[in-house]
Coordinates of C-alpha atoms in Angstrom, one line a residue:
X235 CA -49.0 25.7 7.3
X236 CA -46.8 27.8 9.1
X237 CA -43.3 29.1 8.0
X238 CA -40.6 28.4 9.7
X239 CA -38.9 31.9 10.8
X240 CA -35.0 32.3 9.5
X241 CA -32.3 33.7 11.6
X242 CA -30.6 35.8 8.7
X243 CA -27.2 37.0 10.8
X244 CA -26.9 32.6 12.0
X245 CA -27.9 31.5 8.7
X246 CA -29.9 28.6 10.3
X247 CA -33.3 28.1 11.4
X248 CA -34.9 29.9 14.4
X249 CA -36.0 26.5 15.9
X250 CA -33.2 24.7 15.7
X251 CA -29.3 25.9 17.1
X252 CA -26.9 25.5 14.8
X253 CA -23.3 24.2 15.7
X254 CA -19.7 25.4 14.3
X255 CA -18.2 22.4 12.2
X256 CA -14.8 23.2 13.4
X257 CA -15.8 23.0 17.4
X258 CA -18.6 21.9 17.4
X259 CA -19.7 25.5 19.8
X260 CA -22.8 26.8 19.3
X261 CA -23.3 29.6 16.4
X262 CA -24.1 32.9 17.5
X263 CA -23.7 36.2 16.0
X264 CA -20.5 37.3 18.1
X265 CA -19.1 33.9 18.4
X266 CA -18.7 30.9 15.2
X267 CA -20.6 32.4 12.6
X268 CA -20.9 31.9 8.7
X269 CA -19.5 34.7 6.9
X270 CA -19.4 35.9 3.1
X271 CA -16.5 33.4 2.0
X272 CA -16.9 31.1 4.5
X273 CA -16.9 30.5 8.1
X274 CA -15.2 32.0 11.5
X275 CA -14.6 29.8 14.4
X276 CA -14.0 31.6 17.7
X277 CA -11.6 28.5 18.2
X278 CA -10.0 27.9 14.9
X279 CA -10.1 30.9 13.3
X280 CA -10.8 32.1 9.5
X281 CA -11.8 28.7 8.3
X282 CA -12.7 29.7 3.9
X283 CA -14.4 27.2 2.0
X284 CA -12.7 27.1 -0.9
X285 CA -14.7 27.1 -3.9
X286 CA -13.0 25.5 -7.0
X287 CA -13.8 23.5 -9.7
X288 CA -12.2 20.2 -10.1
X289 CA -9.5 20.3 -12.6
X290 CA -10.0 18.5 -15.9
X291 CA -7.3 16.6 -17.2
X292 CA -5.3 17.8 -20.4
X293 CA -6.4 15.5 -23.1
X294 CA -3.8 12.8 -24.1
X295 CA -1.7 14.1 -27.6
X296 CA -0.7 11.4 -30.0
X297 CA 2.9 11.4 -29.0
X298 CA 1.8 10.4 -25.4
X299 CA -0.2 7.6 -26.6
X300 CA 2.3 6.5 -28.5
X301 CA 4.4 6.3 -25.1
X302 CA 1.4 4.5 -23.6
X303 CA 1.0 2.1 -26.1
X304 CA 5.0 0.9 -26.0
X305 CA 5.0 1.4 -22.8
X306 CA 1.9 -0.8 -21.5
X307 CA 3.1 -4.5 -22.6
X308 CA 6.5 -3.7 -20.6
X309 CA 4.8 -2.3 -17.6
X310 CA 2.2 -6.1 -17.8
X311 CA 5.3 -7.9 -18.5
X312 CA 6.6 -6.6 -15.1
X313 CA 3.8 -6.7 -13.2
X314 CA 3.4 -10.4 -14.4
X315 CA 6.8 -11.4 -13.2
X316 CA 5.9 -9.5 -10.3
X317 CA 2.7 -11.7 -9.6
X318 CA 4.6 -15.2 -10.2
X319 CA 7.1 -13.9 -7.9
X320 CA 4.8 -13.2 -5.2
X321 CA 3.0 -16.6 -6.0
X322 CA 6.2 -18.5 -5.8
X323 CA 7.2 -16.6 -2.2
X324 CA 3.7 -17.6 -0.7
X325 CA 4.8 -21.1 -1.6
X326 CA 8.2 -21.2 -0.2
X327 CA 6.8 -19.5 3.3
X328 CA 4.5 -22.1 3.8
X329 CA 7.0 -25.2 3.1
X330 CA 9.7 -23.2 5.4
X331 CA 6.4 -22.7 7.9
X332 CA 5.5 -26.3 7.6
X333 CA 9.1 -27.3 8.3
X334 CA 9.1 -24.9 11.1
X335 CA 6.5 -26.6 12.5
X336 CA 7.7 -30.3 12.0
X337 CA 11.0 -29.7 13.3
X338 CA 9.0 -28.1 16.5
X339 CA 7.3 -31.5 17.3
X340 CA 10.6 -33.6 16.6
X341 CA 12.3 -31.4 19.1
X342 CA 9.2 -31.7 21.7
X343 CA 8.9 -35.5 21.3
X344 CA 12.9 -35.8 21.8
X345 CA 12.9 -33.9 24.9
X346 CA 9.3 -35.7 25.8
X347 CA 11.1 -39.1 25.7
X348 CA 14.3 -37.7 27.3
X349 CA 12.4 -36.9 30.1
X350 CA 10.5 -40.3 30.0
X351 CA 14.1 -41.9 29.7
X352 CA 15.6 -39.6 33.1
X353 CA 12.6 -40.8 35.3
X354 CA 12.7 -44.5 34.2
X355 CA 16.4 -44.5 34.8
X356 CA 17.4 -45.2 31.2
X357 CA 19.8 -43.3 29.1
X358 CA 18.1 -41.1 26.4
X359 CA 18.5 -42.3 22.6
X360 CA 18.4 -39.2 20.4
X361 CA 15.0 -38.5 17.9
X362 CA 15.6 -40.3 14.8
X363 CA 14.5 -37.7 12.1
X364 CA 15.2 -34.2 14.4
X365 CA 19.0 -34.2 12.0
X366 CA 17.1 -34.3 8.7
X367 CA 14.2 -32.1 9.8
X368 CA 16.9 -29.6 10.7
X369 CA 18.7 -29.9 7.6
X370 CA 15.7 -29.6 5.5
X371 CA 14.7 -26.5 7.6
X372 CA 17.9 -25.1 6.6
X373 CA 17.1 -25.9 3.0
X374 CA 13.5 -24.2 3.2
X375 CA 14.9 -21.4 4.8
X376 CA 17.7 -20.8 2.2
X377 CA 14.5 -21.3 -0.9
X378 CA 12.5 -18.8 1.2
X379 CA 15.3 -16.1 1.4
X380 CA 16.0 -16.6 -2.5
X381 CA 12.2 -16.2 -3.1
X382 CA 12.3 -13.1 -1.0
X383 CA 15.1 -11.5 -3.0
X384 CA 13.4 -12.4 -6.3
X385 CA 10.0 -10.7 -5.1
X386 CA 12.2 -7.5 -4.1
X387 CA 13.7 -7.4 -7.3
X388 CA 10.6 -8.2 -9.3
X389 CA 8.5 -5.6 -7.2
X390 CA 11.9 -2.7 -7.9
X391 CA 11.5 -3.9 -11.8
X392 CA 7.8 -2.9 -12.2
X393 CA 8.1 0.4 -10.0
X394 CA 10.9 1.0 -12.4
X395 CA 8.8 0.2 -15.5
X396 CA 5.8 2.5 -14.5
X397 CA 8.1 5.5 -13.3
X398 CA 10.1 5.4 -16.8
X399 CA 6.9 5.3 -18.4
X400 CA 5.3 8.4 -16.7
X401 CA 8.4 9.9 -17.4
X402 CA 8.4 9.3 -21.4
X403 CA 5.0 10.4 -21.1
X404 CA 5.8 13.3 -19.9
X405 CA 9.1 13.7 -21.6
X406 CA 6.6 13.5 -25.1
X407 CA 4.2 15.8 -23.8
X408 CA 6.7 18.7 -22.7
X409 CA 8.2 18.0 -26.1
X410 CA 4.8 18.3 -27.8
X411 CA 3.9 21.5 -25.5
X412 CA 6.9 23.7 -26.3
X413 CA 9.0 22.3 -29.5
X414 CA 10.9 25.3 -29.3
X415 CA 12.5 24.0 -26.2
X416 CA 14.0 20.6 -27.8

């Protein structure tokens, strides 16, 4: 079997041209190349990879779990009302919607039969309901908007809850990190 030569100043193999990941150009030693720290795109420029490890996260200190743990049943409380909130707004937009759509088809078969009345030479008689769909649209609408601004203020409670709770937390770490500060 037969080795495969190696191109040491392109970094690639001698039977196959390799392409710059920036421009997609062709590699060549005066052009994109791979260099000691990284790359160089003719096009781009200096383009390092940078090679770092992924940071671990600090452990969590007793005083922050302490946070978490009075924290938690507020922040599930909130979400909660947050969820029946959303639950009951779904609701309300589709008993406005179906009104919507009722009061839609009253209004088409009114002006249906006041057209059927001009042509026959009658006078038109007004839709029987099209008043009390109306009114009942009004209604849905009026739910729908108090639904709304019950689902904004549930959805502003729970952001509220989890930013004062990062915010003990790390209130209780800084606290546990320098006590000289406090």
């Amino acid at each position: 079997m037969r080795k495969q030569a190696v191109n040491k100043a392109i970094g690639t193999s001698a039977g196959t041209p390799a392409v710059c990941g920036y421009c997609n150009g062709a590699t060549s030693e005066y052009g994109c190349r791979e260099v000691t720290s990284g790359s160089y795109c003719v096009n781009g420029g200096a383009l390092w990879k940078i090679r770092t490890r992924p940071r671990t996260p600090d452990p969590i200190l007793e005083i922050e779990q302490e946070v978490i743990d009075e924290w938690t049943p507020r922040i599930a409380e909130a979400l909660k009302v947050e969820a029946e909130a959303e639950e009951e707004y779904e609701a309300k937009s589709k008993a406005w919607a179906d009104a919507e759509l009722s009061v839609r088809a009253a209004v088409n078969e009114d002006a249906e039969a006041a057209f059927a009345a001009s042509c026959s030479g009658r006078g038109p008689k007004p839709h029987p309901r099209l008043d009390r769909l109306r009114s009942e649209l009004a209604q849905r609408r009026e739910e729908l908007d108090e639904a709304e601004r019950l689902l904004r203020k549930a959805r502003v409670k729970a952001g509220q809850a989890v930013r004062h709770s990062e915010q003990a937390r790390r209130i209780a770490r800084d606290r546990a990190s320098w006590p000289e500060a406090v």
